[in-house]
PDB file of C-alpha atoms and ligand atoms in Angstrom:
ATOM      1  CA  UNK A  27     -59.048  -7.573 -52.250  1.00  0.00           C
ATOM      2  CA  UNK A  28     -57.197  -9.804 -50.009  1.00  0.00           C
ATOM      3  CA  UNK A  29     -58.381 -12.093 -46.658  1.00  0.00           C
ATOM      4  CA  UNK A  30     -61.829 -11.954 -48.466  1.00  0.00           C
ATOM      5  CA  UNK A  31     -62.387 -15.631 -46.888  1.00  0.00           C
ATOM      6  CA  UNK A  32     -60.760 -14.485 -43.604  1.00  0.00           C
ATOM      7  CA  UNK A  33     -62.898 -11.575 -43.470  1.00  0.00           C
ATOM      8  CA  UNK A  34     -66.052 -13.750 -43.709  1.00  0.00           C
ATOM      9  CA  UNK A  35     -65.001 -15.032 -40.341  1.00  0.00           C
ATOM     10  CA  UNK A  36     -64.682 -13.279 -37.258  1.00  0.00           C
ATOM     11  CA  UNK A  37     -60.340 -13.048 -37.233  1.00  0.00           C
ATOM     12  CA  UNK A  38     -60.758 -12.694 -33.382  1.00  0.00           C
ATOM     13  CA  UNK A  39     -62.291 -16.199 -32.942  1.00  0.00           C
ATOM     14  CA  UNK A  40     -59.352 -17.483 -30.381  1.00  0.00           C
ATOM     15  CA  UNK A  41     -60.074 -21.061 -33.199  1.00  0.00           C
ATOM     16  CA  UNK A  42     -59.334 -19.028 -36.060  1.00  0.00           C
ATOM     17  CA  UNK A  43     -56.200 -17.326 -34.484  1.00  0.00           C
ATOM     18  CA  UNK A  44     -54.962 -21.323 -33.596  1.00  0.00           C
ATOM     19  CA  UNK A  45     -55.603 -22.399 -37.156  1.00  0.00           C
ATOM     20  CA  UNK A  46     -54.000 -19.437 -38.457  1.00  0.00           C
ATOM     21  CA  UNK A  47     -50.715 -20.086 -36.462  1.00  0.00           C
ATOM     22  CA  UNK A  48     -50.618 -23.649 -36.604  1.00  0.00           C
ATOM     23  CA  UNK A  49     -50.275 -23.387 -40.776  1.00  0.00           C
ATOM     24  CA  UNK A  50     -47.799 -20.358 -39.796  1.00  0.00           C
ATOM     25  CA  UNK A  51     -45.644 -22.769 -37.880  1.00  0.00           C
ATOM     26  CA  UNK A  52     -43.275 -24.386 -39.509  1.00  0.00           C
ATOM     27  CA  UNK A  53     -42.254 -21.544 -41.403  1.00  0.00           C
ATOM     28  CA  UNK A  54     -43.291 -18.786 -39.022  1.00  0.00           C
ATOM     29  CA  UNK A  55     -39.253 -18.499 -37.505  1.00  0.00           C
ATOM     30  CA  UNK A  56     -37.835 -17.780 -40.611  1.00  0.00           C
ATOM     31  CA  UNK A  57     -40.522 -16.102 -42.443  1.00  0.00           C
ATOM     32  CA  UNK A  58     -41.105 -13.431 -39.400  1.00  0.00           C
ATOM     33  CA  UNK A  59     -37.230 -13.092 -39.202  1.00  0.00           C
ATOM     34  CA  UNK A  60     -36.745 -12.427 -42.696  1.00  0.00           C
ATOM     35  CA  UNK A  61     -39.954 -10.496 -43.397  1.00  0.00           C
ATOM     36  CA  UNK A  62     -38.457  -7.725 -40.687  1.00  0.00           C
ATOM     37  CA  UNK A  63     -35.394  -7.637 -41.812  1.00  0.00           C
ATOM     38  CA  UNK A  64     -34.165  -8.896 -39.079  1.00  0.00           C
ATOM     39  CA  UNK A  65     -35.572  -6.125 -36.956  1.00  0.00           C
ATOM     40  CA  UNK A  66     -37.872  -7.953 -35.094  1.00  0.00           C
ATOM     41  CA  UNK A  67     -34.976  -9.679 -32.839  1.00  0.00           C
ATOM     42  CA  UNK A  68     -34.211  -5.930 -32.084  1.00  0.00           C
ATOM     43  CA  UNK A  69     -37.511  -5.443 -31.206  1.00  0.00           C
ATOM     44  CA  UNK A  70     -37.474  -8.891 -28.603  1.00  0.00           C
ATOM     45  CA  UNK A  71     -34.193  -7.472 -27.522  1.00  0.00           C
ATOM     46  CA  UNK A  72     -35.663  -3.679 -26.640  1.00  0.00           C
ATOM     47  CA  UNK A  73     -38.589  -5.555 -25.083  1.00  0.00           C
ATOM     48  CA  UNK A  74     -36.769  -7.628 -22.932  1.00  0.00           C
ATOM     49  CA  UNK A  75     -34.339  -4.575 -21.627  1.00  0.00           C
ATOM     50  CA  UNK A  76     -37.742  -3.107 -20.437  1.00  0.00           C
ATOM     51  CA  UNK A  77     -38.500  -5.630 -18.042  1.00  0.00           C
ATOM     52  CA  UNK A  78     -37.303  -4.325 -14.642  1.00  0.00           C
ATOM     53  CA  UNK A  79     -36.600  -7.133 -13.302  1.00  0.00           C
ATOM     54  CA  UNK A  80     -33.774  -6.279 -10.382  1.00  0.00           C
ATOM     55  CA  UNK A  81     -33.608  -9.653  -8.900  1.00  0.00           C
ATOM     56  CA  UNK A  82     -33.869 -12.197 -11.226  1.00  0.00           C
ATOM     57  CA  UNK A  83     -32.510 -15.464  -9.206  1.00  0.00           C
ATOM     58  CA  UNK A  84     -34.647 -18.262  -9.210  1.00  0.00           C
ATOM     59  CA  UNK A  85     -37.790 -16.509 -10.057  1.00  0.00           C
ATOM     60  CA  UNK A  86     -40.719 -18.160 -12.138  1.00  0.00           C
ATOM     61  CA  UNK A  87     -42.495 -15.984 -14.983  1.00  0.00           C
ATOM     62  CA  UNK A  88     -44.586 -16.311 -18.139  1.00  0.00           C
ATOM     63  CA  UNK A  89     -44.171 -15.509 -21.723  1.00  0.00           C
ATOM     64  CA  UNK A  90     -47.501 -14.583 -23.142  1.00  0.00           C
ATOM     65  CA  UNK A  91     -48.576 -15.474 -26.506  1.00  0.00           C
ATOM     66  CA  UNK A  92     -45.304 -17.042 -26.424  1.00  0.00           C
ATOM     67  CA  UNK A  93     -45.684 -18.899 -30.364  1.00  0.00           C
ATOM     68  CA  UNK A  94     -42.157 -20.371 -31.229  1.00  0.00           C
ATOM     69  CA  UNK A  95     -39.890 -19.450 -28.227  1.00  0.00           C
ATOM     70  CA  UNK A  96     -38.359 -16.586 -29.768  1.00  0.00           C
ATOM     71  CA  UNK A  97     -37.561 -14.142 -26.669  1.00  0.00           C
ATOM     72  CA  UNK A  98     -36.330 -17.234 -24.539  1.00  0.00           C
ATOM     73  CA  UNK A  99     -32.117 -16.528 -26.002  1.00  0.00           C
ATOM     74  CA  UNK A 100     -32.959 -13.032 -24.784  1.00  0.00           C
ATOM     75  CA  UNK A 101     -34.883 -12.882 -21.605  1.00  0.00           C
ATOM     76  CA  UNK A 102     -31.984 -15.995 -20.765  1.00  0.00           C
ATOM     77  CA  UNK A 103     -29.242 -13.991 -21.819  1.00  0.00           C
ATOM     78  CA  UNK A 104     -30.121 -10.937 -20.199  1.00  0.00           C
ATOM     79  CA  UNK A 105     -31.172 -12.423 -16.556  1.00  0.00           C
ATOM     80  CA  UNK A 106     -29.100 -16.174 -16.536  1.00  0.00           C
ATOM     81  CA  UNK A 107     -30.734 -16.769 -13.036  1.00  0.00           C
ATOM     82  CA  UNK A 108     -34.282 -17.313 -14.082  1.00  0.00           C
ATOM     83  CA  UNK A 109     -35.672 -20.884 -12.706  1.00  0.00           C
ATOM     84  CA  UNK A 110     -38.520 -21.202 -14.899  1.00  0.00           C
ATOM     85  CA  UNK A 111     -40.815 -19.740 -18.166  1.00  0.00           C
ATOM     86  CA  UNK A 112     -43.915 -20.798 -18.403  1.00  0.00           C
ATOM     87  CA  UNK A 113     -44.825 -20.413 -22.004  1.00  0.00           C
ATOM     88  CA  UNK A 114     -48.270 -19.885 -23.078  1.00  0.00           C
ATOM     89  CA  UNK A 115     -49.803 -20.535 -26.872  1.00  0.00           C
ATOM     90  CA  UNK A 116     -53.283 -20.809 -28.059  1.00  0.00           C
ATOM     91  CA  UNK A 117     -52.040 -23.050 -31.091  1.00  0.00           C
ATOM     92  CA  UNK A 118     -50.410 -26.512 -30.474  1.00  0.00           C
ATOM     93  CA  UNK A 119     -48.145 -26.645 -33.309  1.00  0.00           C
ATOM     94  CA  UNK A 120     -46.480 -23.675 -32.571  1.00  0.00           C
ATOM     95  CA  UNK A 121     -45.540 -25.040 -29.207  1.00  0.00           C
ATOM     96  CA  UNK A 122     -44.533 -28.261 -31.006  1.00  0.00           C
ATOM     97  CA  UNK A 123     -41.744 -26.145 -32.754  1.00  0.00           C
ATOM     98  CA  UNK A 124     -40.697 -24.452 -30.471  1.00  0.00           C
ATOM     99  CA  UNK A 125     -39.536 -28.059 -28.460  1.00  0.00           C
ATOM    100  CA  UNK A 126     -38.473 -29.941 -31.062  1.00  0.00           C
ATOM    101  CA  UNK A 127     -36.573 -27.168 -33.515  1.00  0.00           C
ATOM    102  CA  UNK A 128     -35.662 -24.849 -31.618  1.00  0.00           C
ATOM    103  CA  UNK A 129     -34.873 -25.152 -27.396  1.00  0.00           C
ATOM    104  CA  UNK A 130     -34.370 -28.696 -26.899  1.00  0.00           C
ATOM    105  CA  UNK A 131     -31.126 -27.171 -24.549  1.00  0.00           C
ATOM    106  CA  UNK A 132     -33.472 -24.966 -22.600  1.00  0.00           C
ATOM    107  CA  UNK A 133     -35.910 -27.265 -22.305  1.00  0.00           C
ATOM    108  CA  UNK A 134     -35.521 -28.168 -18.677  1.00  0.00           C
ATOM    109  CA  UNK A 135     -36.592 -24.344 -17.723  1.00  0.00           C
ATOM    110  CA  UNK A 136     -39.508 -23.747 -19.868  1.00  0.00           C
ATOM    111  CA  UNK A 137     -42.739 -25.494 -19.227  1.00  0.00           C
ATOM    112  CA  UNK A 138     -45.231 -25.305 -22.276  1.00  0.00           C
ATOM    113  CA  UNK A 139     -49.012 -24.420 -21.427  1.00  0.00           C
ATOM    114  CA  UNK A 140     -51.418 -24.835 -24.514  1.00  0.00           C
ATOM    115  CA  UNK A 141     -54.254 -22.488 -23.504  1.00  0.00           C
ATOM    116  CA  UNK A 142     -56.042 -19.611 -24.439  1.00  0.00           C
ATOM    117  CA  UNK A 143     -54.664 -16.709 -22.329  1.00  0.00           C
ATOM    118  CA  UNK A 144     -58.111 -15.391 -22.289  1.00  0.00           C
ATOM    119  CA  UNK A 145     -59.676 -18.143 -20.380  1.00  0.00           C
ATOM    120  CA  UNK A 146     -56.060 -19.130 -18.713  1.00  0.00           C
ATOM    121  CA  UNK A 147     -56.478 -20.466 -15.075  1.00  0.00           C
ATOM    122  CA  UNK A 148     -52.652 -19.823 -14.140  1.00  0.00           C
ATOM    123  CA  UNK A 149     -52.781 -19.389 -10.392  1.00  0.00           C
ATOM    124  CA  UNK A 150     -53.280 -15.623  -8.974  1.00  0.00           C
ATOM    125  CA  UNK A 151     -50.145 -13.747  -7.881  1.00  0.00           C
ATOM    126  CA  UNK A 152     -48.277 -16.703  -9.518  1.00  0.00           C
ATOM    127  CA  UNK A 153     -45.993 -15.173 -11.557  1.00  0.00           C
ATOM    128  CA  UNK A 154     -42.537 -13.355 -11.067  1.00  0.00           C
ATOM    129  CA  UNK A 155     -42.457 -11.280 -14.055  1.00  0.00           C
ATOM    130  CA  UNK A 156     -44.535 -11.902 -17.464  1.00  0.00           C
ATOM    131  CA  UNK A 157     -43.177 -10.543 -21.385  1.00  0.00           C
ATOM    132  CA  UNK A 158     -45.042 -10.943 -24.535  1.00  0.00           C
ATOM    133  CA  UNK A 159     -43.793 -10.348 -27.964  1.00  0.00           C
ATOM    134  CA  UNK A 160     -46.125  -9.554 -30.730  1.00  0.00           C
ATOM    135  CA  UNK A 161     -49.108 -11.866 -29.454  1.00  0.00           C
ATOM    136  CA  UNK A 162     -51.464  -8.216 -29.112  1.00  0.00           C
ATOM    137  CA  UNK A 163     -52.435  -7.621 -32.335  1.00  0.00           C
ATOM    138  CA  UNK A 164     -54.720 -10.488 -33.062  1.00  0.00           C
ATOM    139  CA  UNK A 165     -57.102  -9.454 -29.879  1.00  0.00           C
ATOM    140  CA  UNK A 166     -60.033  -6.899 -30.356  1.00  0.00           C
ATOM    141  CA  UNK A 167     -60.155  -4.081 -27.643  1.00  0.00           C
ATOM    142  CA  UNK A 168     -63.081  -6.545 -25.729  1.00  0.00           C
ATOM    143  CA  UNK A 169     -59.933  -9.181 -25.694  1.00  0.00           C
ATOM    144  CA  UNK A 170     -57.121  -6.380 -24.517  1.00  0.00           C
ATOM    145  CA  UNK A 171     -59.273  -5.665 -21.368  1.00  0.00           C
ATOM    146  CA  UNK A 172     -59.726  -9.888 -21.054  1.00  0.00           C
ATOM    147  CA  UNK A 173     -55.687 -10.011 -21.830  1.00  0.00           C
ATOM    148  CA  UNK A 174     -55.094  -7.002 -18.901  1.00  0.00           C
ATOM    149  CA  UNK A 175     -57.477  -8.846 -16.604  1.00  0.00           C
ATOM    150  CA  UNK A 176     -55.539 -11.857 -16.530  1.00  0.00           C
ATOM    151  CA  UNK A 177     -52.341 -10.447 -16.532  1.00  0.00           C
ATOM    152  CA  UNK A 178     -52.600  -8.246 -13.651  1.00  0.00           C
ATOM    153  CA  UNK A 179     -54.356 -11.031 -11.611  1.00  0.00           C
ATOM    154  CA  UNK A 180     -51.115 -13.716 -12.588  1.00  0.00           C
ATOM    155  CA  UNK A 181     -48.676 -11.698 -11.757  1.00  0.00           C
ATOM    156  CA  UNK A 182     -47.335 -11.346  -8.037  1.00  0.00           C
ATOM    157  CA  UNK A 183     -47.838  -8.044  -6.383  1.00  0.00           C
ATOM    158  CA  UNK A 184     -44.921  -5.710  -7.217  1.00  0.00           C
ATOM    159  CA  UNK A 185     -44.181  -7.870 -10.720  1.00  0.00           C
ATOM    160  CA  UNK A 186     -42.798  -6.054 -14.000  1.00  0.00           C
ATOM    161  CA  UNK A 187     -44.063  -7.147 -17.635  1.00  0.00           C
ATOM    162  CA  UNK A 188     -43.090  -6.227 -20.685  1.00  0.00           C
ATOM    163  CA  UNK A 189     -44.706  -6.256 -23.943  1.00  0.00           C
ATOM    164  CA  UNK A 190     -44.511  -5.676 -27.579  1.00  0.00           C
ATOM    165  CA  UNK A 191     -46.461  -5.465 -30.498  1.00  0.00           C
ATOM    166  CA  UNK A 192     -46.458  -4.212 -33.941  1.00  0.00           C
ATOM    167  CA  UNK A 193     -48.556  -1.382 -35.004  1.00  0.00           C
ATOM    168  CA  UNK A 194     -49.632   1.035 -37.886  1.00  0.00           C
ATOM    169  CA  UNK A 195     -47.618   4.349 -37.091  1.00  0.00           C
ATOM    170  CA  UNK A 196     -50.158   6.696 -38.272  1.00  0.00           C
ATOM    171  CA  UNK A 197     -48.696  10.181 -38.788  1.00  0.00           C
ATOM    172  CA  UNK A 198     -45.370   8.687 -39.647  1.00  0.00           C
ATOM    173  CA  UNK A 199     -43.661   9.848 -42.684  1.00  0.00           C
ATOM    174  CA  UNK A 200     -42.823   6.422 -44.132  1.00  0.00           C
ATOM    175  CA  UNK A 201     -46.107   4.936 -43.017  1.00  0.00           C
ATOM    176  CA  UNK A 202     -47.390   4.583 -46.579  1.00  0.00           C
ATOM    177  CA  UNK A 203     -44.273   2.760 -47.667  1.00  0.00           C
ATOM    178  CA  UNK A 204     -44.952   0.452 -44.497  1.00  0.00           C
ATOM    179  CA  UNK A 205     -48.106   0.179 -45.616  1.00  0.00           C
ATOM    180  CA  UNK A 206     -47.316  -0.839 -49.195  1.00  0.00           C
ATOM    181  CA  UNK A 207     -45.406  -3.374 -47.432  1.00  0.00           C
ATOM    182  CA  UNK A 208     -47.508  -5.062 -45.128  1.00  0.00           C
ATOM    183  CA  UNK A 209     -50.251  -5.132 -47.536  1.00  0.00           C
ATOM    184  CA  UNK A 210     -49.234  -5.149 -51.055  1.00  0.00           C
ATOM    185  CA  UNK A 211     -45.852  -6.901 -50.835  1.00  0.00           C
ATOM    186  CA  UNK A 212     -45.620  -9.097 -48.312  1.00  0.00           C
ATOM    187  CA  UNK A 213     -49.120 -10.909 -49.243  1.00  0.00           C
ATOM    188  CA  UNK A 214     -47.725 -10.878 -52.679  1.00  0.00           C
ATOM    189  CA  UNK A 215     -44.300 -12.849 -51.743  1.00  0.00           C
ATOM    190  CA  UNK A 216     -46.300 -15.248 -49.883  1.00  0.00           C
ATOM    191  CA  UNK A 217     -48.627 -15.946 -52.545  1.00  0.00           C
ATOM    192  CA  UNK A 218     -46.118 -16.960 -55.109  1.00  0.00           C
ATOM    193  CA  UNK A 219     -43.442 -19.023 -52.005  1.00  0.00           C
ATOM    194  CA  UNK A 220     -46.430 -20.673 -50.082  1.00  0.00           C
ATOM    195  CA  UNK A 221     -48.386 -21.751 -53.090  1.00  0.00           C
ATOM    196  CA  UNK A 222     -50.920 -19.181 -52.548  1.00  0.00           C
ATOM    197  CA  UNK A 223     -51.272 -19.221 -48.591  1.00  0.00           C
ATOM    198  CA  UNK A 224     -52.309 -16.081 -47.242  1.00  0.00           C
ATOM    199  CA  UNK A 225     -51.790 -16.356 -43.697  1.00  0.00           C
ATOM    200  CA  UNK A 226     -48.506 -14.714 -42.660  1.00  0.00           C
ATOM    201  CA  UNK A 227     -50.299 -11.783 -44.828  1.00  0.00           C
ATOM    202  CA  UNK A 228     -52.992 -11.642 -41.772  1.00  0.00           C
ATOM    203  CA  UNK A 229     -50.379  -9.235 -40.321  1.00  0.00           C
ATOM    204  CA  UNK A 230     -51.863  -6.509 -42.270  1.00  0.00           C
ATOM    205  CA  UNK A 231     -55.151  -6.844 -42.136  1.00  0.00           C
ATOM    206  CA  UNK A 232     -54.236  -7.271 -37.726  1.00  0.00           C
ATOM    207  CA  UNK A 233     -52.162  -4.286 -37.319  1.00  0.00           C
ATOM    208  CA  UNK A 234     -54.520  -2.108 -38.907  1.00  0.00           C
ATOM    209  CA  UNK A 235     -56.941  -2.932 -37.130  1.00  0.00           C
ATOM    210  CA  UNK A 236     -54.097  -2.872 -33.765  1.00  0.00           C
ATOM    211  CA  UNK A 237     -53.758   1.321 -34.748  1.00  0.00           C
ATOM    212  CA  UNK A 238     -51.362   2.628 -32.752  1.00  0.00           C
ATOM    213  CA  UNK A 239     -52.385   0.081 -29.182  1.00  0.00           C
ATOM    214  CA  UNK A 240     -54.220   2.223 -27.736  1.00  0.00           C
ATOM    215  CA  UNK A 241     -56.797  -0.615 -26.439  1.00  0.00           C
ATOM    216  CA  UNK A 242     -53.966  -1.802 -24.961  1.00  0.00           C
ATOM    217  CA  UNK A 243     -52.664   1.216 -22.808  1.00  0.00           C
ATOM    218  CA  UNK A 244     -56.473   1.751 -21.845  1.00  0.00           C
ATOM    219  CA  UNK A 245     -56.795  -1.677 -20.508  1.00  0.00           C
ATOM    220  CA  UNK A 246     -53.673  -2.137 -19.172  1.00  0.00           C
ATOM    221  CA  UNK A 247     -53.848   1.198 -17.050  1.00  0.00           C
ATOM    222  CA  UNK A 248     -58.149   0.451 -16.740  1.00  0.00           C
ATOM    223  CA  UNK A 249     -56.706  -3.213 -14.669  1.00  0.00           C
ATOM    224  CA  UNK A 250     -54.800  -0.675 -12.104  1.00  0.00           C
ATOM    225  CA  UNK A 251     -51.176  -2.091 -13.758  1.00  0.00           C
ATOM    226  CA  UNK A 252     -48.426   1.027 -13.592  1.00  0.00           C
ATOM    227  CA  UNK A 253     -47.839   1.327 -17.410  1.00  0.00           C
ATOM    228  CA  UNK A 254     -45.635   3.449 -19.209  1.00  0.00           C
ATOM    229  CA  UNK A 255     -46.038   2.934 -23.362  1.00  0.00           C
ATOM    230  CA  UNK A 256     -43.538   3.606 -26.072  1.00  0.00           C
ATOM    231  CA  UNK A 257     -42.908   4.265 -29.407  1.00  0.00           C
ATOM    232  CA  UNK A 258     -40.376   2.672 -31.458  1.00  0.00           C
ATOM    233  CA  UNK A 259     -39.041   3.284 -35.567  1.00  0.00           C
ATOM    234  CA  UNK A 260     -41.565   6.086 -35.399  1.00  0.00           C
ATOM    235  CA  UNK A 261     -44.473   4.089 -33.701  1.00  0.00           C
ATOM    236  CA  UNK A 262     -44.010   0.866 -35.854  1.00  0.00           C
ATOM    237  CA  UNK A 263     -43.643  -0.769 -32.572  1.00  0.00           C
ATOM    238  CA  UNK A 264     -45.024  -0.217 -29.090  1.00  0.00           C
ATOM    239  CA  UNK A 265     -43.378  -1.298 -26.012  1.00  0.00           C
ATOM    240  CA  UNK A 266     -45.883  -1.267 -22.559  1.00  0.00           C
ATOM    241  CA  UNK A 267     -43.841  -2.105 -19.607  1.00  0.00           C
ATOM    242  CA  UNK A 268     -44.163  -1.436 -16.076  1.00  0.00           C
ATOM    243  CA  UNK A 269     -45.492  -3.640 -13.046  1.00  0.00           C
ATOM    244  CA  UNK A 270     -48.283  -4.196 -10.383  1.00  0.00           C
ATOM    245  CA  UNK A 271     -48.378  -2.350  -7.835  1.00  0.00           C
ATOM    246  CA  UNK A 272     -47.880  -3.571  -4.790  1.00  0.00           C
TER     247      UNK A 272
HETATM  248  C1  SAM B 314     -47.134 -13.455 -33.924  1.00  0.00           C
HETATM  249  S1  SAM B 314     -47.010 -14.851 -32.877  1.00  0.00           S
HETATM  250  C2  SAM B 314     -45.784 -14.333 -31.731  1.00  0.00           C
HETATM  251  C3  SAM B 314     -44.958 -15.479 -31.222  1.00  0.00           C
HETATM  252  C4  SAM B 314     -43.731 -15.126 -30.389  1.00  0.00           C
HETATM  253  N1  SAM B 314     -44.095 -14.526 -29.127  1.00  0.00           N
HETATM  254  C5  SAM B 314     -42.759 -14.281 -31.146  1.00  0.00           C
HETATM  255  O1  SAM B 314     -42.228 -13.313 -30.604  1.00  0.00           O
HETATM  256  O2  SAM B 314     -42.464 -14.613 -32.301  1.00  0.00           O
HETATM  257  C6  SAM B 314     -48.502 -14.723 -31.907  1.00  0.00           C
HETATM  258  C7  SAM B 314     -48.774 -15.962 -31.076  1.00  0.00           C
HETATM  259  O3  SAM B 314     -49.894 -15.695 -30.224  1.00  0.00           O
HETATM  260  C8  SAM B 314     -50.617 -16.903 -30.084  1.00  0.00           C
HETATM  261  N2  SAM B 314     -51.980 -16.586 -29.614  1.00  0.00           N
HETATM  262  C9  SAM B 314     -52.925 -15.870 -30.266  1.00  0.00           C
HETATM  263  N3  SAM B 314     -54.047 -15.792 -29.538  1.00  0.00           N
HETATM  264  C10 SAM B 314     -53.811 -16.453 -28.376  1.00  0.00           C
HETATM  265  C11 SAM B 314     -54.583 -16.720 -27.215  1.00  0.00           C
HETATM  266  N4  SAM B 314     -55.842 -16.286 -27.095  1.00  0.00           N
HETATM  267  N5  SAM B 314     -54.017 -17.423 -26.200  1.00  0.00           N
HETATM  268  C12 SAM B 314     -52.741 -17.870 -26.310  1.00  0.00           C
HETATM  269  N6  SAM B 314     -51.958 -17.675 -27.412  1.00  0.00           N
HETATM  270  C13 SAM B 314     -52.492 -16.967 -28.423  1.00  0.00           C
HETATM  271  C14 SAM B 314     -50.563 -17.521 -31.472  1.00  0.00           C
HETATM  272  O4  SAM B 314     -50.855 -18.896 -31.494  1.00  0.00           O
HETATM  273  C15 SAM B 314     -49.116 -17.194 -31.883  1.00  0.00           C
HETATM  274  O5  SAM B 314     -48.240 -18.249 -31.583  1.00  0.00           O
END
């Protein structure tokens, strides 16, 4: 059985996600992007399209979970006018490669917070809009209602988020091929490339575990956000976007 050290830990422990993702990081761009098949910049790309964001000039927002930078081309590309991304991540090495490999032209727009979003003490009502991109999965349901909490009290009355996460599609037809995947080959490539590392593997013990996110629409609608969540690739994805009311 794989994880069997990982499961002798609690996998929520914010510490062990950190370690996790700082032994992820220098490989985690490429390995995530090839691991996908590429699909995963679709999925940044569909996430970012969901923000509602009808005025973006000059406006100040935060990427969640933000790990590497990825959605930063996108959310830039799509609204040009944004003044500033805050970027939060748990684990410092992730941040420290997403400055020096990856943005350096950006870098005068994105400031880099190394916090737990849990325990985060952005200001209230701080934030312009907010996007995360597959930084759900490795929070229990006790840490989705944390995660809502603080996002509904950073963001500015009348703010849109987006989010995305990946998820086991159960009731989809090729879920036991994605399955197979996530859990038999995937661990198995990394075992034999990263000299017997198991840590990218994590994914599939997390979405499992993730189901379908439906901690996440509870908590985000439990917070009083306006929340509408969708499927994609036959619920291999979610999407939650919306905004606070207000
Ligand atoms: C799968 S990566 C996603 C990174 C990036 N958003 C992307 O699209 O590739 C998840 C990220 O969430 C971060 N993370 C996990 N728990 C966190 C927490 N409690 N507070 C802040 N960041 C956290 C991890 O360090 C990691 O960089």
């Amino acid at each position: 059985m794989i994880h069997t050290a990982a499961m002798a830990q609690d996998i929520y422990d914010p510490a062990f996600v950190a370690d996790v993702f700082d032994r992820c990081s220098a490989r985690y761009r490429r390995w995530s992007a090839s691991a996908a098949f590429g699909l995963i910049h679709a999925w940044r790309r569909a996430c970012v399209t969901a923000l509602d964001l009808p005025k973006a000039d000059g406006t100040h927002g935060v990427d969640l979970m933000a790990g590497t930078g990825e959605v930063w081309p996108h959310l830039l590309r799509r609204f040009p006018e944004i003044a500033r991304i805050t970027a939060i991540d748990i684990s410092p090495r992730m941040h420290t490669e997403a400055v020096a490999r990856l943005h350096g032209a950006r870098a005068d727009r994105i400031a880099h917070l190394c916090a737990n979003m849990l325990e985060t003490d952005l200001p209230d009502a701080s934030a312009d809009f907010a996007v995360s991109t597959f930084g759900l999965k490795t929070f229990n349901a006790a840490q989705h209602t944390a995660f809502a909490r603080q996002l509904a009290r950073i963001l500015k009355p009348g703010a849109p988020f987006s989010l995305i996460e990946a998820a086991d599609p159960k009731g989809w037809v090729l879920r036991p091929a994605y399955r197979l995947y996530l859990d038999g080959v995937l661990p198995g490539i990394e075992r034999v490339f990263l000299r017997g590392a198991q840590d990218f593997a994590m994914i599939g013990t997390y979405t499992k575990a993730f189901g379908m996110g439906q901690t996440v629409t509870e908590a985000l609608h439990d917070v009083g956000l306006a929340v509408e969540a969708k499927p994609l690739v036959g619920g291999a994805a979610w999407i939650w976007s919306g905004h606070k009311p207000g």
